[in-house]
Amino acid sequence: MNRLNARSTASLLAIATALGLGLTGTAHAAVTVTDSAIFVDAAAPEGSAAEAPATAADPQQDAAAAPAESGQTDGLTDIVVTATKRETNLQRTPISISVMGAETIRERKVQSLLDLTDGGIPSLRVATFEARQSALTIGIRGIVPLDANQPAREQGVGVYIDGVYLGRQHGLNAALFDVERVEVLKGPQGTLFGRNTEGGALSMISKAPSGEFGGRVDGGVGNIGSRNASIHLNLPKVAGFSVKLDGVYQHQGNVTDNPLAGQAGWGYFNRKGLRAAVRWQPIDGITNDFAYDVAKDENTPFYSQLLNYNPNGCLSGGTNLAPLAIPSGSACVTPGTSFTGSQGTIRSLLPGVVVNGATLMRTADIGVPQKPSVDNTHGFTNTFKWKIAPELELRSITAWRGVDVEQWDNSGGAHRVPVVNLTAACAGANCAFSRYSLADLRQRQFSQEIQAVGTVGSVDYVAGFYYFNERVSDDAATPNSMGATAVVTGGVVTGATYAPIAFCTGAANPALGNAVQGCSIDRASQVRSKSYAVYGQATWNATEALHVTVGGRYTKDKKQGELTFSRGVNYAANPAIALANGYVPLDKEWSRFNPMATVAYDFSNAVHGYIKYATGYRAGGASSRTSDYRAFNPEDVKSYEVGLKADFWDRRARINIAAYMMDRKDSQVDLSTIQPTATGNFNNLVTFNAPGTTKIRGIEADLTVKPTDRLKFDLSYAYTYTNIPEVPVTYREFTSAGVPTGNSTTVPQKFFVVFTPRNAASASVDYELPIGGDTRIKFHLDANYSQATQSFDQFATKNDESLVVNGRISVLDIGLGAGDQKLTFGIWSRNLLNTQYVYRRDPSNSLPSVQSNAVAGVPNITRIANNGGILGDYGNFNMPRTFGVDASIKF
């Protein structure tokens, strides 16, 4: 779908009117957060809590939600959410949101955000950065940054925990504590959430202290050496203080084993975390929530397999681009380029290297050095609420958070550059390979938000002030960790032996992190960011049916950064080299005003429609992967959305539909290049603003049907069309010795929105069978589909389509004698059918390497590509089938 116009809007409103003539329902139809539910397009009113960072869930509202969670009510039950800025009925409110409740999290065995990669929420896309579990790429509605891993680059989707924005994608995959629900707000949230929420927001809300003694103990075991345990304890309220303590532990063994003795395999994790929450209610109208959490996540990346060998039929020498010499079906051309010759020899595979693009390898072909990466996260949050008068509540959210990362990533082994040319010369000396990606990151952030929320007459209002201060430093090194020694017989190479080689043997530098000590530093940087914002939003309830909302947010961002090392050069100690490389420190300021407007109309008590205009923006920054610390500007998005929400069949069925158009200007895109420097040429990843307007168009639909009290079906679908205009990219020609010839050419380059399938869907069925008293057996099955899509901005190469089925059988609420103690146990499986697909495919090692500057204006001339680094596509498979048993005791 390339265009959603006024006719589409009118059609949807006509459908709503027609439905309203024949449907009945209660006065407060709302989204049900049940044990099987993901309800797309349920949300809170503009100016309400779902538009703002959510705080820890109140136990009183948990009680209100209990009937829906139990599954024992007739039809689809109302849920009123009061954990955000005001009480809101989700079904009647004009934004699109998916809600995953605590029971759904249990049914789907979601232990961390990485478990949402199966596509259970079709508009939400979660993927690893590279192969690393420790840094997640999160996208909504086609806003998905490829490389938000850099300190001076921002995310496109805001991630929040209890109302606090998390500034980095590092540490996002820590174990989830006792989460009440996960809310996924879709579309720009620039007015009340602010910067870096172009695509939407992902908000996790924790369960708050109840003030009554009780709790829950969970535990389980499964295949791949998995085990998990948690305890959640509420203490009695004393002198106005209520305390809740949470502890979690999650472990998984190697998904792929490492043949090198004593070294970590791939896909491993070991997570531990503690959280303490204290609620103080000294008098009526005042509530203060304080929470502290600390977590440690030890993990290894997923194994990067060699999926094919020279898939584009590239030839050695200079014949690839002579039109008549290209072999039939050959595509030995880097996307967007038009070179007329090539050079270099296509390398042979190392002996023992396995090419496998069909199945996940459970044992690596060549063992390599590797130790687990470590993420340590911690945070303090204080949320104060004071109900001054019926018309006004003041709130303060204060937070300090931090994350420290040590990265040890040797996922590629012999499957990526450097490609070894195994000749007789390797018989007497190790020829190095296996790039070991080492890095350290330290991040600290402070945020303060003041909110005023209330109602005056027929107007609901929200106003606030926001301040954010962040400091980030990082460093990285990529030494070769293995050596290949050729076995030569009669002057011919007949095999090879492999062994680790010494790396990072230089002097230690106390200014750098643990992972890179003694290494030649590829890059190191430090960034300081400050953001200030004021915002306001008001909803005028003009009649009982008509609601008009307007709002705006003014934001000022300031970002300063330095590139302290680049390709082994200390810039502070070598200012002449820094100057020759064009290095300029980052010192930028940006400001934006983001307005929004919504008109919502209740066609009946059961049918609600809306039209919405919203804006958002993502801050600019600089790429620490470039030798000149190349800066880029913010990107901006405008969104136009129309939605319809309806209950029918005596509220045993619900359909929600949203259609939207988003136009994004100055899109931040990434381009892999070879950059010349004063000390040589090197590969890097440049971030720049693409000219023109990126078009994003989509439809989201959700259907829930509960034909009986025991049976319920859910179906969700998302269609997302994206198009980034072609970008003129200038490529420079170099000789085989790396010397520029002075020749260059400008050609159109196509870029893509990554990890965003054109079509995605999720379906689930739940059935409960009472077996006496409160005890019942529950059957859950869900299936999740995603169409193939790109993994990299500049390559048309796609990953595989996927269909993942998950299932669970539970026996719920078995009484344990006297008191309220209840036992629940179940058997579960994720990826029940053991579907295997490549979720991330990197073609950069199967294409000729070329020089590019990402600027326009140079006429087309002859240029030459280098084939010496061609090997094949490498990538990562999804998790194999996992299964296990677990149990939970409530007391």
Tab-separated table of C-alpha atoms in Angstrom, residues 277-531:
chain	number	residue	atom	x	y	z
A	277	ALA	CA	10.654	-1.314	46.094
A	278	VAL	CA	9.334	0.799	48.968
A	279	ARG	CA	5.989	2.599	48.871
A	280	TRP	CA	5.379	5.338	51.451
A	281	GLN	CA	1.855	6.687	51.994
A	282	PRO	CA	2.078	9.077	54.972
A	283	ILE	CA	-1.354	10.651	54.428
A	284	ASP	CA	-4.232	10.401	51.998
A	285	GLY	CA	-3.309	11.931	48.660
A	286	ILE	CA	0.471	11.407	48.906
A	287	THR	CA	2.277	8.343	47.541
A	288	ASN	CA	6.036	8.014	47.181
A	289	ASP	CA	7.533	5.001	45.379
A	290	PHE	CA	11.253	4.320	45.630
A	291	ALA	CA	12.921	1.416	43.806
A	292	TYR	CA	16.458	0.149	43.401
A	293	ASP	CA	17.475	-2.579	40.963
A	294	VAL	CA	20.752	-4.247	40.094
A	295	ALA	CA	21.385	-6.953	37.490
A	296	LYS	CA	24.228	-8.870	35.900
A	297	ASP	CA	23.942	-10.540	32.504
A	298	GLU	CA	26.763	-12.814	31.329
A	299	ASN	CA	26.201	-13.889	27.742
A	300	THR	CA	27.822	-14.894	24.482
A	301	PRO	CA	26.765	-13.927	20.946
A	302	PHE	CA	24.905	-16.241	18.623
A	303	TYR	CA	27.088	-18.201	16.205
A	304	SER	CA	27.657	-16.542	12.821
A	305	GLN	CA	27.649	-19.272	10.184
A	306	LEU	CA	29.066	-19.134	6.671
A	307	LEU	CA	25.846	-19.439	4.695
A	308	ASN	CA	27.320	-19.776	1.201
A	309	TYR	CA	30.578	-19.384	-0.717
A	310	ASN	CA	31.073	-16.703	-3.379
A	311	PRO	CA	27.314	-16.602	-4.078
A	312	ASN	CA	27.572	-13.876	-6.718
A	313	GLY	CA	29.999	-15.747	-8.955
A	314	CYS	CA	32.819	-13.229	-8.688
A	315	LEU	CA	35.931	-14.005	-10.696
A	316	SER	CA	39.609	-13.507	-9.929
A	317	GLY	CA	41.384	-10.822	-11.904
A	318	GLY	CA	39.774	-7.963	-13.794
A	319	THR	CA	37.046	-9.603	-15.849
A	320	ASN	CA	33.978	-9.300	-13.655
A	321	LEU	CA	32.553	-6.124	-15.131
A	322	ALA	CA	33.280	-6.625	-18.812
A	323	PRO	CA	29.662	-7.128	-19.896
A	324	LEU	CA	30.230	-10.199	-22.041
A	325	ALA	CA	32.553	-11.816	-19.518
A	326	ILE	CA	30.129	-11.884	-16.608
A	327	PRO	CA	29.076	-15.509	-16.038
A	328	SER	CA	25.399	-16.234	-16.496
A	329	GLY	CA	23.577	-15.230	-13.334
A	330	SER	CA	26.600	-13.455	-11.836
A	331	ALA	CA	25.866	-10.458	-9.667
A	332	CYS	CA	29.404	-9.479	-8.677
A	333	VAL	CA	28.550	-5.819	-8.235
A	334	THR	CA	28.289	-3.973	-4.948
A	335	PRO	CA	24.754	-2.478	-4.733
A	336	GLY	CA	24.544	1.006	-6.170
A	337	THR	CA	27.891	0.825	-7.945
A	338	SER	CA	28.878	0.696	-11.626
A	339	PHE	CA	32.579	-0.118	-11.680
A	340	THR	CA	34.117	-1.314	-14.941
A	341	GLY	CA	36.858	-3.590	-13.676
A	342	SER	CA	38.015	-5.594	-10.707
A	343	GLN	CA	41.200	-6.936	-9.211
A	344	GLY	CA	42.309	-9.467	-6.602
A	345	THR	CA	42.046	-13.232	-6.276
A	346	ILE	CA	38.990	-15.028	-4.915
A	347	ARG	CA	40.269	-16.909	-1.852
A	348	SER	CA	39.729	-20.578	-1.219
A	349	LEU	CA	37.957	-21.847	1.879
A	350	LEU	CA	40.158	-22.832	4.772
A	351	PRO	CA	40.283	-26.600	5.311
A	352	GLY	CA	37.595	-27.648	7.773
A	353	VAL	CA	35.357	-24.600	7.254
A	354	VAL	CA	31.727	-25.648	6.890
A	355	VAL	CA	29.311	-23.881	4.537
A	356	ASN	CA	25.770	-24.307	5.885
A	357	GLY	CA	22.900	-22.009	5.013
A	358	ALA	CA	20.139	-24.469	5.803
A	359	THR	CA	20.411	-25.456	9.466
A	360	LEU	CA	21.720	-24.130	12.747
A	361	MET	CA	25.133	-25.562	13.580
A	362	ARG	CA	25.208	-26.938	17.111
A	363	THR	CA	29.016	-27.264	17.066
A	364	ALA	CA	31.342	-24.745	15.416
A	365	ASP	CA	33.632	-25.871	12.614
A	366	ILE	CA	36.748	-24.244	14.113
A	367	GLY	CA	37.148	-23.452	17.797
A	368	VAL	CA	38.187	-19.910	18.728
A	369	PRO	CA	38.988	-17.977	21.929
A	370	GLN	CA	35.897	-16.537	23.563
A	371	LYS	CA	34.730	-15.540	27.015
A	372	PRO	CA	31.282	-14.304	28.061
A	373	SER	CA	30.395	-10.648	27.678
A	374	VAL	CA	29.203	-9.003	30.892
A	375	ASP	CA	26.485	-6.368	31.310
A	376	ASN	CA	26.041	-4.796	34.731
A	377	THR	CA	23.011	-2.529	35.140
A	378	HIS	CA	21.697	-0.608	38.121
A	379	GLY	CA	19.145	2.087	38.810
A	380	PHE	CA	17.409	4.220	41.434
A	381	THR	CA	13.925	5.594	40.792
A	382	ASN	CA	11.743	7.792	42.981
A	383	THR	CA	8.182	8.623	41.947
A	384	PHE	CA	6.239	11.128	44.087
A	385	LYS	CA	2.514	11.840	43.643
A	386	TRP	CA	0.534	14.470	45.503
A	387	LYS	CA	-3.192	14.902	44.918
A	388	ILE	CA	-3.438	18.571	45.860
A	389	ALA	CA	-7.049	19.027	44.785
A	390	PRO	CA	-9.649	17.175	42.718
A	391	GLU	CA	-8.494	19.237	39.729
A	392	LEU	CA	-4.738	18.774	40.176
A	393	GLU	CA	-2.175	16.077	40.921
A	394	LEU	CA	1.546	16.884	40.971
A	395	ARG	CA	4.104	14.185	40.171
A	396	SER	CA	7.849	13.923	40.197
A	397	ILE	CA	9.890	11.121	38.597
A	398	THR	CA	13.585	11.203	39.536
A	399	ALA	CA	16.006	8.536	38.325
A	400	TRP	CA	19.685	7.644	38.216
A	401	ARG	CA	20.673	4.706	36.045
A	402	GLY	CA	23.823	3.186	34.639
A	403	VAL	CA	25.186	0.307	32.584
A	404	ASP	CA	28.706	-1.122	32.275
A	405	VAL	CA	29.529	-3.511	29.449
A	406	GLU	CA	32.508	-5.714	28.661
A	407	GLN	CA	32.087	-7.211	25.192
A	408	TRP	CA	33.869	-10.352	24.002
A	409	ASP	CA	32.444	-11.277	20.579
A	410	ASN	CA	34.181	-13.927	18.458
A	411	SER	CA	31.057	-15.090	16.666
A	412	GLY	CA	32.445	-14.940	13.116
A	413	GLY	CA	35.532	-17.140	13.400
A	414	ALA	CA	36.792	-18.027	9.929
A	415	HIS	CA	33.502	-16.903	8.331
A	416	ARG	CA	34.281	-13.229	7.953
A	417	VAL	CA	37.225	-11.020	7.028
A	418	PRO	CA	40.163	-11.137	7.309
A	419	VAL	CA	40.129	-13.905	4.701
A	420	VAL	CA	43.246	-16.051	4.923
A	421	ASN	CA	45.143	-16.719	1.694
A	422	LEU	CA	46.425	-20.150	2.710
A	423	THR	CA	49.653	-20.621	0.751
A	424	ALA	CA	52.971	-22.315	1.408
A	425	ALA	CA	54.022	-19.077	3.094
A	426	CYS	CA	51.694	-20.039	5.977
A	427	ALA	CA	53.727	-23.205	6.645
A	428	GLY	CA	56.351	-21.465	8.719
A	429	ALA	CA	54.186	-18.790	10.343
A	430	ASN	CA	50.615	-18.507	11.497
A	431	CYS	CA	48.392	-16.636	9.036
A	432	ALA	CA	45.977	-14.711	11.239
A	433	PHE	CA	42.185	-14.810	11.145
A	434	SER	CA	39.123	-14.792	13.461
A	435	ARG	CA	38.361	-11.171	14.277
A	436	TYR	CA	37.681	-10.858	18.028
A	437	SER	CA	35.422	-7.855	18.664
A	438	LEU	CA	36.326	-6.460	22.083
A	439	ALA	CA	34.712	-3.379	23.590
A	440	ASP	CA	33.894	-1.569	26.815
A	441	LEU	CA	31.064	0.844	27.490
A	442	ARG	CA	30.220	2.897	30.548
A	443	GLN	CA	26.987	4.889	30.702
A	444	ARG	CA	25.446	7.014	33.437
A	445	GLN	CA	22.196	8.962	33.178
A	446	PHE	CA	20.089	11.222	35.358
A	447	SER	CA	16.537	12.287	34.555
A	448	GLN	CA	13.976	14.482	36.270
A	449	GLU	CA	10.385	14.914	35.187
A	450	ILE	CA	7.722	17.119	36.805
A	451	GLN	CA	4.103	16.522	35.797
A	452	ALA	CA	0.808	18.244	36.487
A	453	VAL	CA	-2.252	16.149	35.670
A	454	GLY	CA	-5.878	16.991	36.194
A	455	THR	CA	-9.311	17.923	34.916
A	456	VAL	CA	-10.990	21.310	34.848
A	457	GLY	CA	-14.588	21.228	33.712
A	458	SER	CA	-14.703	19.359	30.410
A	459	VAL	CA	-10.954	19.606	29.808
A	460	ASP	CA	-8.411	16.932	30.795
A	461	TYR	CA	-4.903	18.330	30.857
A	462	VAL	CA	-1.281	17.249	31.219
A	463	ALA	CA	1.702	19.571	31.535
A	464	GLY	CA	5.295	18.882	32.408
A	465	PHE	CA	9.010	19.623	32.399
A	466	TYR	CA	11.717	17.081	31.546
A	467	TYR	CA	15.498	17.084	32.003
A	468	PHE	CA	17.909	14.363	30.875
A	469	ASN	CA	21.684	14.216	31.384
A	470	GLU	CA	23.802	11.360	30.015
A	471	ARG	CA	27.523	10.554	29.889
A	472	VAL	CA	28.808	7.667	27.793
A	473	SER	CA	32.294	6.441	27.005
A	474	ASP	CA	33.358	3.452	24.944
A	475	ASP	CA	36.381	1.810	23.370
A	476	ALA	CA	36.831	-1.041	20.907
A	477	ALA	CA	39.515	-3.270	19.443
A	478	THR	CA	39.386	-6.063	16.842
A	479	PRO	CA	42.532	-8.207	17.088
A	480	ASN	CA	42.901	-11.444	15.169
A	481	SER	CA	42.711	-14.324	17.623
A	482	MET	CA	43.605	-17.430	15.583
A	483	GLY	CA	46.432	-18.566	13.347
A	484	ALA	CA	46.359	-21.011	10.428
A	485	THR	CA	49.492	-23.054	9.734
A	486	ALA	CA	49.545	-24.660	6.307
A	487	VAL	CA	50.360	-28.334	5.870
A	488	VAL	CA	52.512	-28.544	2.717
A	489	THR	CA	53.214	-31.787	0.879
A	490	GLY	CA	55.437	-31.704	-2.161
A	491	GLY	CA	55.142	-27.945	-2.361
A	492	VAL	CA	51.324	-28.126	-2.357
A	493	VAL	CA	49.071	-27.038	0.518
A	494	THR	CA	47.152	-30.140	1.592
A	495	GLY	CA	45.668	-28.988	4.890
A	496	ALA	CA	46.007	-26.705	7.880
A	497	THR	CA	46.196	-26.683	11.646
A	498	TYR	CA	44.709	-23.964	13.800
A	499	ALA	CA	45.698	-22.545	17.169
A	500	PRO	CA	45.072	-19.379	19.180
A	501	ILE	CA	47.657	-16.644	18.812
A	502	ALA	CA	48.739	-13.981	21.266
A	503	PHE	CA	46.771	-10.745	20.972
A	504	CYS	CA	46.490	-7.525	22.956
A	505	THR	CA	50.014	-7.896	24.355
A	506	GLY	CA	50.787	-4.182	24.578
A	507	ALA	CA	50.962	-1.973	27.613
A	508	ALA	CA	47.824	-1.449	29.688
A	509	ASN	CA	46.075	1.919	29.594
A	510	PRO	CA	44.130	2.850	32.756
A	511	ALA	CA	41.956	5.223	30.726
A	512	LEU	CA	40.488	2.278	28.817
A	513	GLY	CA	38.235	-0.611	29.839
A	514	ASN	CA	39.120	-4.176	30.759
A	515	ALA	CA	38.237	-5.814	27.454
A	516	VAL	CA	40.689	-3.844	25.302
A	517	GLN	CA	43.707	-3.623	27.597
A	518	GLY	CA	46.951	-4.050	25.649
A	519	CYS	CA	45.196	-3.883	22.273
A	520	SER	CA	45.642	-1.542	19.366
A	521	ILE	CA	42.494	0.566	19.823
A	522	ASP	CA	40.204	0.777	16.799
A	523	ARG	CA	38.207	3.574	18.326
A	524	ALA	CA	37.400	5.233	21.635
A	525	SER	CA	35.035	8.100	22.332
A	526	GLN	CA	33.166	9.924	25.050
A	527	VAL	CA	29.890	11.821	24.783
A	528	ARG	CA	27.897	14.150	27.018
A	529	SER	CA	24.235	14.764	26.214
A	530	LYS	CA	21.701	17.083	27.803
A	531	SER	CA	18.055	17.461	26.911
